[in-house]
Amino acid sequence: MVMEQIAGPLVVTEVPDAVAPAGGAVIEVHATGLCRSDWHAWVGHDDIALPHVPGHELAGVVVEVGAGVEKWAVGDRVTVPFVCGCGRCEWCRSGNAQVCPDQQQPGFTHWGSFAERVALHAADRNLVAVPESISFAAAAALGCRFATAYRALTARAQLAAGEWVVIVGAGGVGLSAVMIAKALGAKVIAVDRSTAALDVARTLGADEVIVADGRDVPEVVHAVTGGGAHVSVDAVGSEQTCADAIHSLRRRGRHVQVGLLPSASGLTPAPLARAIAWELDLLGSHGMAAEDYPGMLDLIARGTLHPQDLIERTVSLEQAAELLPVMDSASPAGMTMIDPRLTPSA
Ligand SMILES: [Zn+2]
Ligand SMILES: [Zn+2]
């Protein structure tokens, strides 16, 4: 799926085969998720070189390895975090490839996975083995939104059993966060404009849901929780949702910002006065390194977490080319998964 110009039509066409870079690998894509980040790139919020192939949430089979790759062979079932570290810097060596200053992101810094094949860098550092018990679709669902939600709630917010967490936004990240928070034993409030999305949040175990229809969301959260949530997550990324999430916290609460906040200046207004007076922790979260996957994969293999339940539909590349430009306004609750091997339905 090739993008020739910013906000232009997406065309499914033949391109030259991907080639494995030194230390990298080529993956035959079996499943790849359509994500709001793809829409951000399409409208021009990211610095991408054209022509471009989007796609950053993927799972598939290794079909070629580059020079120097030691851990992987043709035929291996793999997935990859959307942030691929260089494998050499101090952050990569300390297990924090998600903030590598020399990072690669398929579908952003180079051609991505909305294709039959995708080339990935630093395979020994970034690829993650997918056990036979986990489907390609479930594994692809992890790469960006699910892993991001997992890391946001565990390593960043350190959400504990019995705590209240308010999750603003019930799209892919938000619904993942609802599922993970319940598995951690927390009490969950989901907030969204869409009642359909909130219905899904309920089926995933949300204890309370709030329709963001102009009402004072923090006031409702404070009433429900008796003083505010211990943890808040902005899974949307807007001035309003960020402020609602932070204002929903109780004193000394922890906020995790996951939704992207693109702005021309790089600055977004946020209620820092409240953060000072109530000693709030404001945390950022940016994906999750390959090193941290085994704990999450173990919970999936044991059935505690089931990301495949978040997949709403599976489409072809041709269908995805129509859906991506309207992601911002017309995305359904749950995830849209692409299988590049599907032919367009009549
Ligand atoms: Zn994504
Ligand atoms: Zn690095």
mmCIF file of C-alpha atoms and ligand atoms in Angstrom:
data_model
loop_
_atom_site.group_PDB
_atom_site.id
_atom_site.type_symbol
_atom_site.label_atom_id
_atom_site.label_comp_id
_atom_site.label_asym_id
_atom_site.label_seq_id
_atom_site.Cartn_x
_atom_site.Cartn_y
_atom_site.Cartn_z
ATOM 1 C CA MET A 1 0.000 0.000 0.000
ATOM 2 C CA VAL A 2 1.867 3.011 -1.293
ATOM 3 C CA MET A 3 1.350 6.624 -0.220
ATOM 4 C CA GLU A 4 2.613 8.974 -2.925
ATOM 5 C CA GLN A 5 1.681 12.229 -1.218
ATOM 6 C CA ILE A 6 0.599 13.513 2.193
ATOM 7 C CA ALA A 7 -3.166 13.032 2.613
ATOM 8 C CA GLY A 8 -3.356 11.635 -0.929
ATOM 9 C CA PRO A 9 -4.924 8.392 -2.139
ATOM 10 C CA LEU A 10 -3.344 5.111 -1.002
ATOM 11 C CA VAL A 11 -2.661 2.698 -3.857
ATOM 12 C CA VAL A 12 -2.128 -1.057 -3.631
ATOM 13 C CA THR A 13 0.454 -1.890 -6.274
ATOM 14 C CA GLU A 14 3.548 -4.004 -6.996
ATOM 15 C CA VAL A 15 6.860 -2.708 -5.574
ATOM 16 C CA PRO A 16 10.371 -4.243 -5.533
ATOM 17 C CA ASP A 17 10.844 -7.012 -2.929
ATOM 18 C CA ALA A 18 12.101 -5.954 0.503
ATOM 19 C CA VAL A 19 15.798 -6.760 1.098
ATOM 20 C CA ALA A 20 17.239 -7.656 4.525
ATOM 21 C CA PRO A 21 19.696 -4.995 5.758
ATOM 22 C CA ALA A 22 22.905 -6.144 7.502
ATOM 23 C CA GLY A 23 21.822 -7.380 10.917
ATOM 24 C CA GLY A 24 18.171 -7.217 9.878
ATOM 25 C CA ALA A 25 15.523 -9.549 8.487
ATOM 26 C CA VAL A 26 12.647 -9.691 6.039
ATOM 27 C CA ILE A 27 9.301 -10.832 7.444
ATOM 28 C CA GLU A 28 6.409 -12.226 5.412
ATOM 29 C CA VAL A 29 3.487 -10.324 6.950
ATOM 30 C CA HIS A 30 0.568 -12.509 8.112
ATOM 31 C CA ALA A 31 -1.212 -9.836 10.164
ATOM 32 C CA THR A 32 -0.764 -6.076 10.555
ATOM 33 C CA GLY A 33 -2.894 -3.644 12.539
ATOM 34 C CA LEU A 34 -4.441 -0.422 11.246
ATOM 35 C CA CYS A 35 -3.775 2.244 13.877
ATOM 36 C CA ARG A 36 -4.486 5.919 14.495
ATOM 37 C CA SER A 37 -0.710 6.507 14.269
ATOM 38 C CA ASP A 38 -0.959 5.529 10.581
ATOM 39 C CA TRP A 39 -3.540 8.256 10.156
ATOM 40 C CA HIS A 40 -1.229 10.758 11.908
ATOM 41 C CA ALA A 41 1.517 9.915 9.382
ATOM 42 C CA TRP A 42 -0.912 10.100 6.466
ATOM 43 C CA VAL A 43 -2.088 13.626 7.359
ATOM 44 C CA GLY A 44 1.510 14.797 7.765
ATOM 45 C CA HIS A 45 2.125 14.814 11.541
ATOM 46 C CA ASP A 46 5.306 12.742 11.083
ATOM 47 C CA ASP A 47 8.408 13.411 9.053
ATOM 48 C CA ILE A 48 8.245 10.682 6.387
ATOM 49 C CA ALA A 49 9.964 10.279 3.018
ATOM 50 C CA LEU A 50 7.700 9.760 -0.015
ATOM 51 C CA PRO A 51 6.759 7.462 -1.619
ATOM 52 C CA HIS A 52 5.992 5.585 1.591
ATOM 53 C CA VAL A 53 4.491 2.296 2.801
ATOM 54 C CA PRO A 54 2.756 2.597 6.223
ATOM 55 C CA GLY A 55 2.271 -0.169 8.808
ATOM 56 C CA HIS A 56 3.967 -0.730 12.178
ATOM 57 C CA GLU A 57 2.010 -3.429 14.071
ATOM 58 C CA LEU A 58 2.889 -6.774 12.578
ATOM 59 C CA ALA A 59 3.526 -10.466 12.966
ATOM 60 C CA GLY A 60 4.673 -13.025 10.437
ATOM 61 C CA VAL A 61 7.373 -15.438 9.366
ATOM 62 C CA VAL A 62 11.073 -14.754 8.751
ATOM 63 C CA VAL A 63 11.820 -15.282 5.051
ATOM 64 C CA GLU A 64 15.336 -13.789 4.874
ATOM 65 C CA VAL A 65 18.030 -12.808 7.381
ATOM 66 C CA GLY A 66 20.806 -10.280 6.773
ATOM 67 C CA ALA A 67 24.528 -10.682 7.406
ATOM 68 C CA GLY A 68 25.470 -11.158 11.050
ATOM 69 C CA VAL A 69 22.062 -12.209 12.393
ATOM 70 C CA GLU A 70 22.586 -14.913 15.042
ATOM 71 C CA LYS A 71 19.252 -15.532 16.773
ATOM 72 C CA TRP A 72 16.838 -15.938 13.860
ATOM 73 C CA ALA A 73 16.354 -18.266 10.897
ATOM 74 C CA VAL A 74 13.985 -18.566 7.940
ATOM 75 C CA GLY A 75 10.641 -19.969 9.122
ATOM 76 C CA ASP A 76 10.653 -18.425 12.616
ATOM 77 C CA ARG A 77 7.324 -16.939 13.806
ATOM 78 C CA VAL A 78 7.995 -13.402 15.040
ATOM 79 C CA THR A 79 6.596 -10.033 15.983
ATOM 80 C CA VAL A 80 8.346 -6.741 16.737
ATOM 81 C CA PRO A 81 7.768 -3.632 18.875
ATOM 82 C CA PHE A 82 6.903 -0.563 16.790
ATOM 83 C CA VAL A 83 10.057 1.116 18.150
ATOM 84 C CA CYS A 84 13.102 -0.843 16.988
ATOM 85 C CA GLY A 85 16.263 0.117 18.901
ATOM 86 C CA CYS A 86 19.752 0.319 17.392
ATOM 87 C CA GLY A 87 20.971 -2.350 19.827
ATOM 88 C CA ARG A 88 24.198 -0.478 20.612
ATOM 89 C CA CYS A 89 23.446 2.681 22.644
ATOM 90 C CA GLU A 90 23.230 2.940 26.447
ATOM 91 C CA TRP A 91 19.409 2.883 26.396
ATOM 92 C CA CYS A 92 19.247 -0.257 24.235
ATOM 93 C CA ARG A 93 21.894 -1.963 26.363
ATOM 94 C CA SER A 94 19.913 -1.171 29.526
ATOM 95 C CA GLY A 95 16.729 -2.732 28.066
ATOM 96 C CA ASN A 96 15.083 0.567 27.066
ATOM 97 C CA ALA A 97 15.090 0.370 23.277
ATOM 98 C CA GLN A 98 11.693 2.156 23.329
ATOM 99 C CA VAL A 99 13.578 5.454 23.830
ATOM 100 C CA CYS A 100 16.621 4.688 21.636
ATOM 101 C CA PRO A 101 17.841 7.982 20.079
ATOM 102 C CA ASP A 102 18.802 6.047 16.923
ATOM 103 C CA GLN A 103 15.521 4.112 16.699
ATOM 104 C CA GLN A 104 13.821 2.797 13.568
ATOM 105 C CA GLN A 105 10.057 2.535 13.251
ATOM 106 C CA PRO A 106 8.634 0.447 10.409
ATOM 107 C CA GLY A 107 5.955 2.446 8.630
ATOM 108 C CA PHE A 108 7.536 5.749 9.726
ATOM 109 C CA THR A 109 11.354 5.869 9.392
ATOM 110 C CA HIS A 110 11.267 3.237 6.634
ATOM 111 C CA TRP A 111 8.733 1.229 4.628
ATOM 112 C CA GLY A 112 6.323 -0.653 6.858
ATOM 113 C CA SER A 113 4.093 -3.707 6.983
ATOM 114 C CA PHE A 114 1.079 -2.778 4.817
ATOM 115 C CA ALA A 115 2.714 -5.123 2.323
ATOM 116 C CA GLU A 116 3.389 -8.795 1.744
ATOM 117 C CA ARG A 117 6.915 -8.353 3.099
ATOM 118 C CA VAL A 118 8.676 -5.874 5.404
ATOM 119 C CA ALA A 119 12.391 -5.361 6.158
ATOM 120 C CA LEU A 120 13.319 -4.814 9.841
ATOM 121 C CA HIS A 121 16.548 -3.581 11.448
ATOM 122 C CA ALA A 122 18.714 -5.036 14.258
ATOM 123 C CA ALA A 123 16.831 -8.355 14.271
ATOM 124 C CA ASP A 124 18.763 -9.887 17.173
ATOM 125 C CA ARG A 125 17.760 -6.934 19.366
ATOM 126 C CA ASN A 126 14.198 -6.312 18.227
ATOM 127 C CA LEU A 127 12.444 -9.460 17.013
ATOM 128 C CA VAL A 128 10.282 -11.366 19.489
ATOM 129 C CA ALA A 129 9.458 -15.078 19.073
ATOM 130 C CA VAL A 130 5.724 -15.835 18.835
ATOM 131 C CA PRO A 131 4.820 -19.247 20.318
ATOM 132 C CA GLU A 132 2.566 -21.562 18.283
ATOM 133 C CA SER A 133 -0.176 -21.050 20.900
ATOM 134 C CA ILE A 134 -0.493 -17.336 19.979
ATOM 135 C CA SER A 135 -2.007 -16.457 16.575
ATOM 136 C CA PHE A 136 -0.344 -13.990 14.201
ATOM 137 C CA ALA A 137 -3.328 -11.661 14.588
ATOM 138 C CA ALA A 138 -3.063 -11.690 18.383
ATOM 139 C CA ALA A 139 0.695 -11.087 18.148
ATOM 140 C CA ALA A 140 0.259 -8.210 15.693
ATOM 141 C CA ALA A 141 -2.299 -6.694 18.070
ATOM 142 C CA LEU A 142 0.465 -6.396 20.687
ATOM 143 C CA GLY A 143 3.057 -4.413 18.743
ATOM 144 C CA CYS A 144 1.871 -0.900 19.411
ATOM 145 C CA ARG A 145 -1.354 -0.346 21.279
ATOM 146 C CA PHE A 146 -1.536 -3.394 23.563
ATOM 147 C CA ALA A 147 2.150 -3.350 24.539
ATOM 148 C CA THR A 148 1.973 0.407 25.043
ATOM 149 C CA ALA A 149 -1.033 0.026 27.348
ATOM 150 C CA TYR A 150 0.692 -2.805 29.199
ATOM 151 C CA ARG A 151 3.858 -0.833 29.816
ATOM 152 C CA ALA A 152 1.920 2.337 30.678
ATOM 153 C CA LEU A 153 -0.023 0.569 33.448
ATOM 154 C CA THR A 154 2.752 -1.710 34.754
ATOM 155 C CA ALA A 155 6.264 -0.264 34.443
ATOM 156 C CA ARG A 156 5.146 3.382 34.286
ATOM 157 C CA ALA A 157 2.061 3.846 36.492
ATOM 158 C CA GLN A 158 2.719 0.746 38.663
ATOM 159 C CA LEU A 159 -1.025 0.194 38.904
ATOM 160 C CA ALA A 160 -1.857 -1.969 41.932
ATOM 161 C CA ALA A 161 -4.793 -4.272 42.682
ATOM 162 C CA GLY A 162 -7.694 -2.407 44.244
ATOM 163 C CA GLU A 163 -6.731 0.990 42.829
ATOM 164 C CA TRP A 164 -9.056 3.058 40.649
ATOM 165 C CA VAL A 165 -7.839 3.798 37.125
ATOM 166 C CA VAL A 166 -9.633 6.141 34.724
ATOM 167 C CA ILE A 167 -8.967 5.435 31.048
ATOM 168 C CA VAL A 168 -9.931 8.261 28.707
ATOM 169 C CA GLY A 169 -10.516 6.905 25.202
ATOM 170 C CA ALA A 170 -11.873 3.436 24.398
ATOM 171 C CA GLY A 171 -10.128 2.808 21.068
ATOM 172 C CA GLY A 172 -7.324 0.250 20.596
ATOM 173 C CA VAL A 173 -5.063 1.539 23.381
ATOM 174 C CA GLY A 174 -7.893 2.331 25.760
ATOM 175 C CA LEU A 175 -9.650 -1.026 25.423
ATOM 176 C CA SER A 176 -6.294 -2.791 25.788
ATOM 177 C CA ALA A 177 -5.755 -0.784 28.976
ATOM 178 C CA VAL A 178 -9.195 -1.793 30.294
ATOM 179 C CA MET A 179 -8.408 -5.493 29.756
ATOM 180 C CA ILE A 180 -4.931 -5.220 31.311
ATOM 181 C CA ALA A 181 -6.092 -3.117 34.279
ATOM 182 C CA LYS A 182 -8.781 -5.671 35.131
ATOM 183 C CA ALA A 183 -6.211 -8.474 34.887
ATOM 184 C CA LEU A 184 -4.080 -6.494 37.367
ATOM 185 C CA GLY A 185 -7.020 -6.359 39.786
ATOM 186 C CA ALA A 186 -7.752 -2.638 39.439
ATOM 187 C CA LYS A 187 -11.149 -0.918 39.362
ATOM 188 C CA VAL A 188 -11.691 0.634 35.938
ATOM 189 C CA ILE A 189 -13.587 3.674 34.674
ATOM 190 C CA ALA A 190 -13.676 4.013 30.876
ATOM 191 C CA VAL A 191 -14.485 7.348 29.206
ATOM 192 C CA ASP A 192 -15.364 7.857 25.534
ATOM 193 C CA ARG A 193 -17.660 9.840 23.262
ATOM 194 C CA SER A 194 -18.948 6.595 21.713
ATOM 195 C CA THR A 195 -21.485 4.503 23.609
ATOM 196 C CA ALA A 196 -20.629 1.562 21.308
ATOM 197 C CA ALA A 197 -16.987 1.761 22.419
ATOM 198 C CA LEU A 198 -18.098 1.940 26.047
ATOM 199 C CA ASP A 199 -20.263 -1.158 25.546
ATOM 200 C CA VAL A 200 -17.100 -3.010 24.503
ATOM 201 C CA ALA A 201 -15.273 -1.593 27.532
ATOM 202 C CA ARG A 202 -18.073 -3.017 29.722
ATOM 203 C CA THR A 203 -17.731 -6.477 28.182
ATOM 204 C CA LEU A 204 -13.984 -6.299 28.929
ATOM 205 C CA GLY A 205 -14.791 -5.664 32.583
ATOM 206 C CA ALA A 206 -14.923 -1.874 33.044
ATOM 207 C CA ASP A 207 -16.606 -1.201 36.393
ATOM 208 C CA GLU A 208 -17.957 2.200 35.357
ATOM 209 C CA VAL A 209 -18.293 3.983 32.013
ATOM 210 C CA ILE A 210 -18.744 7.709 31.383
ATOM 211 C CA VAL A 211 -20.055 9.119 28.099
ATOM 212 C CA ALA A 212 -17.963 12.189 27.244
ATOM 213 C CA ASP A 213 -20.907 14.156 25.878
ATOM 214 C CA GLY A 214 -19.917 17.511 27.316
ATOM 215 C CA ARG A 215 -20.490 16.617 30.969
ATOM 216 C CA ASP A 216 -17.792 17.317 33.584
ATOM 217 C CA VAL A 217 -15.880 14.021 33.408
ATOM 218 C CA PRO A 218 -13.536 14.701 36.379
ATOM 219 C CA GLU A 219 -16.521 15.588 38.583
ATOM 220 C CA VAL A 220 -18.153 12.237 37.796
ATOM 221 C CA VAL A 221 -14.882 10.366 38.425
ATOM 222 C CA HIS A 222 -14.377 12.105 41.795
ATOM 223 C CA ALA A 223 -17.932 11.199 42.809
ATOM 224 C CA VAL A 224 -17.603 7.549 41.751
ATOM 225 C CA THR A 225 -14.177 7.013 43.343
ATOM 226 C CA GLY A 226 -14.619 9.110 46.470
ATOM 227 C CA GLY A 227 -11.881 11.634 45.777
ATOM 228 C CA GLY A 228 -10.424 10.747 42.379
ATOM 229 C CA ALA A 229 -8.647 7.910 40.589
ATOM 230 C CA HIS A 230 -5.212 6.688 41.654
ATOM 231 C CA VAL A 231 -4.101 6.403 38.023
ATOM 232 C CA SER A 232 -5.270 8.134 34.839
ATOM 233 C CA VAL A 233 -4.476 7.322 31.233
ATOM 234 C CA ASP A 234 -5.086 9.631 28.271
ATOM 235 C CA ALA A 235 -5.373 7.122 25.438
ATOM 236 C CA VAL A 236 -6.641 9.721 22.943
ATOM 237 C CA GLY A 237 -4.229 12.640 22.928
ATOM 238 C CA SER A 238 -5.939 16.038 22.958
ATOM 239 C CA GLU A 239 -5.850 19.042 25.234
ATOM 240 C CA GLN A 240 -9.337 18.150 26.492
ATOM 241 C CA THR A 241 -8.720 14.437 27.123
ATOM 242 C CA CYS A 242 -5.335 15.119 28.743
ATOM 243 C CA ALA A 243 -6.864 17.710 31.080
ATOM 244 C CA ASP A 244 -9.879 15.491 31.878
ATOM 245 C CA ALA A 245 -7.557 12.596 32.763
ATOM 246 C CA ILE A 246 -5.305 14.694 35.004
ATOM 247 C CA HIS A 247 -8.201 16.461 36.734
ATOM 248 C CA SER A 248 -9.772 13.030 37.439
ATOM 249 C CA LEU A 249 -6.848 12.048 39.692
ATOM 250 C CA ARG A 250 -6.863 12.070 43.461
ATOM 251 C CA ARG A 251 -4.077 13.793 45.366
ATOM 252 C CA ARG A 252 -0.659 12.200 44.661
ATOM 253 C CA GLY A 253 -2.146 10.305 41.676
ATOM 254 C CA ARG A 254 -0.200 9.178 38.593
ATOM 255 C CA HIS A 255 -1.088 10.220 35.051
ATOM 256 C CA VAL A 256 0.255 8.404 31.993
ATOM 257 C CA GLN A 257 0.108 10.185 28.645
ATOM 258 C CA VAL A 258 -0.108 7.637 25.824
ATOM 259 C CA GLY A 259 -2.154 9.410 23.126
ATOM 260 C CA LEU A 260 0.040 11.479 20.827
ATOM 261 C CA LEU A 261 -0.219 15.250 21.173
ATOM 262 C CA PRO A 262 1.000 16.693 17.882
ATOM 263 C CA SER A 263 1.182 20.468 17.768
ATOM 264 C CA ALA A 264 3.136 22.936 15.675
ATOM 265 C CA SER A 265 5.017 24.278 18.705
ATOM 266 C CA GLY A 266 5.547 20.861 20.328
ATOM 267 C CA LEU A 267 3.722 22.223 23.390
ATOM 268 C CA THR A 268 0.299 21.214 24.702
ATOM 269 C CA PRO A 269 -1.473 23.056 27.524
ATOM 270 C CA ALA A 270 -1.820 20.792 30.590
ATOM 271 C CA PRO A 271 -2.989 21.523 34.166
ATOM 272 C CA LEU A 272 0.439 21.776 35.790
ATOM 273 C CA ALA A 273 -0.890 23.938 38.644
ATOM 274 C CA ARG A 274 -2.939 20.928 39.774
ATOM 275 C CA ALA A 275 0.122 18.701 39.355
ATOM 276 C CA ILE A 276 2.062 20.926 41.782
ATOM 277 C CA ALA A 277 -0.666 21.459 44.376
ATOM 278 C CA TRP A 278 -1.730 17.799 44.476
ATOM 279 C CA GLU A 279 1.771 16.331 43.882
ATOM 280 C CA LEU A 280 0.692 14.451 40.767
ATOM 281 C CA ASP A 281 3.163 12.373 38.765
ATOM 282 C CA LEU A 282 2.960 13.044 35.011
ATOM 283 C CA LEU A 283 4.458 10.154 33.040
ATOM 284 C CA GLY A 284 5.036 9.549 29.359
ATOM 285 C CA SER A 285 4.952 6.097 27.806
ATOM 286 C CA HIS A 286 6.337 5.171 24.395
ATOM 287 C CA GLY A 287 5.828 1.566 23.351
ATOM 288 C CA MET A 288 7.711 -1.272 24.969
ATOM 289 C CA ALA A 289 11.112 -2.859 24.305
ATOM 290 C CA ALA A 290 11.454 -6.434 23.023
ATOM 291 C CA GLU A 291 13.105 -7.346 26.360
ATOM 292 C CA ASP A 292 9.832 -6.730 28.192
ATOM 293 C CA TYR A 293 7.660 -8.925 25.939
ATOM 294 C CA PRO A 294 8.178 -12.334 27.632
ATOM 295 C CA GLY A 295 6.194 -11.364 30.775
ATOM 296 C CA MET A 296 3.293 -10.111 28.654
ATOM 297 C CA LEU A 297 3.420 -13.113 26.271
ATOM 298 C CA ASP A 298 3.336 -15.427 29.279
ATOM 299 C CA LEU A 299 0.083 -13.825 30.503
ATOM 300 C CA ILE A 300 -1.379 -14.259 27.000
ATOM 301 C CA ALA A 301 -0.276 -17.901 26.688
ATOM 302 C CA ARG A 302 -1.871 -18.574 30.110
ATOM 303 C CA GLY A 303 -5.122 -16.932 29.001
ATOM 304 C CA THR A 304 -5.000 -14.062 31.537
ATOM 305 C CA LEU A 305 -4.781 -11.540 28.695
ATOM 306 C CA HIS A 306 -6.486 -12.143 25.352
ATOM 307 C CA PRO A 307 -5.623 -9.403 22.831
ATOM 308 C CA GLN A 308 -7.347 -11.335 20.036
ATOM 309 C CA ASP A 309 -10.677 -10.327 21.652
ATOM 310 C CA LEU A 310 -9.902 -6.693 20.740
ATOM 311 C CA ILE A 311 -9.865 -7.437 17.001
ATOM 312 C CA GLU A 312 -13.091 -6.150 15.499
ATOM 313 C CA ARG A 313 -12.533 -7.112 11.863
ATOM 314 C CA THR A 314 -9.933 -8.396 9.397
ATOM 315 C CA VAL A 315 -9.603 -6.713 5.997
ATOM 316 C CA SER A 316 -7.489 -6.804 2.820
ATOM 317 C CA LEU A 317 -4.889 -4.184 1.883
ATOM 318 C CA GLU A 318 -7.350 -2.749 -0.644
ATOM 319 C CA GLN A 319 -10.025 -2.314 2.026
ATOM 320 C CA ALA A 320 -7.472 -0.834 4.431
ATOM 321 C CA ALA A 321 -6.463 1.731 1.797
ATOM 322 C CA GLU A 322 -10.042 3.016 1.933
ATOM 323 C CA LEU A 323 -10.283 2.869 5.740
ATOM 324 C CA LEU A 324 -7.003 4.576 6.698
ATOM 325 C CA PRO A 325 -7.935 8.116 5.570
ATOM 326 C CA VAL A 326 -11.153 8.024 7.623
ATOM 327 C CA MET A 327 -9.519 6.454 10.725
ATOM 328 C CA ASP A 328 -9.914 9.672 12.663
ATOM 329 C CA SER A 329 -13.674 9.910 12.266
ATOM 330 C CA ALA A 330 -15.018 6.482 11.387
ATOM 331 C CA SER A 331 -13.027 3.850 13.266
ATOM 332 C CA PRO A 332 -15.103 1.178 14.990
ATOM 333 C CA ALA A 333 -14.612 0.042 18.579
ATOM 334 C CA GLY A 334 -11.697 -2.378 18.737
ATOM 335 C CA MET A 335 -8.907 -3.077 16.281
ATOM 336 C CA THR A 336 -8.899 -3.460 12.514
ATOM 337 C CA MET A 337 -6.437 -6.149 11.419
ATOM 338 C CA ILE A 338 -5.111 -6.427 7.865
ATOM 339 C CA ASP A 339 -4.137 -9.741 6.293
ATOM 340 C CA PRO A 340 -2.064 -8.768 3.211
ATOM 341 C CA ARG A 341 -2.627 -12.218 1.758
ATOM 342 C CA LEU A 342 -6.391 -11.608 1.484
ATOM 343 C CA THR A 343 -7.755 -10.557 -1.872
ATOM 344 C CA PRO A 344 -10.314 -7.756 -1.902
ATOM 345 C CA SER A 345 -13.828 -9.013 -1.424
ATOM 346 C CA ALA A 346 -16.305 -8.308 -4.182
HETATM 347 ZN ZN ZN B 1 -0.032 1.619 16.240
HETATM 348 ZN ZN ZN B 2 19.774 2.284 20.731
#
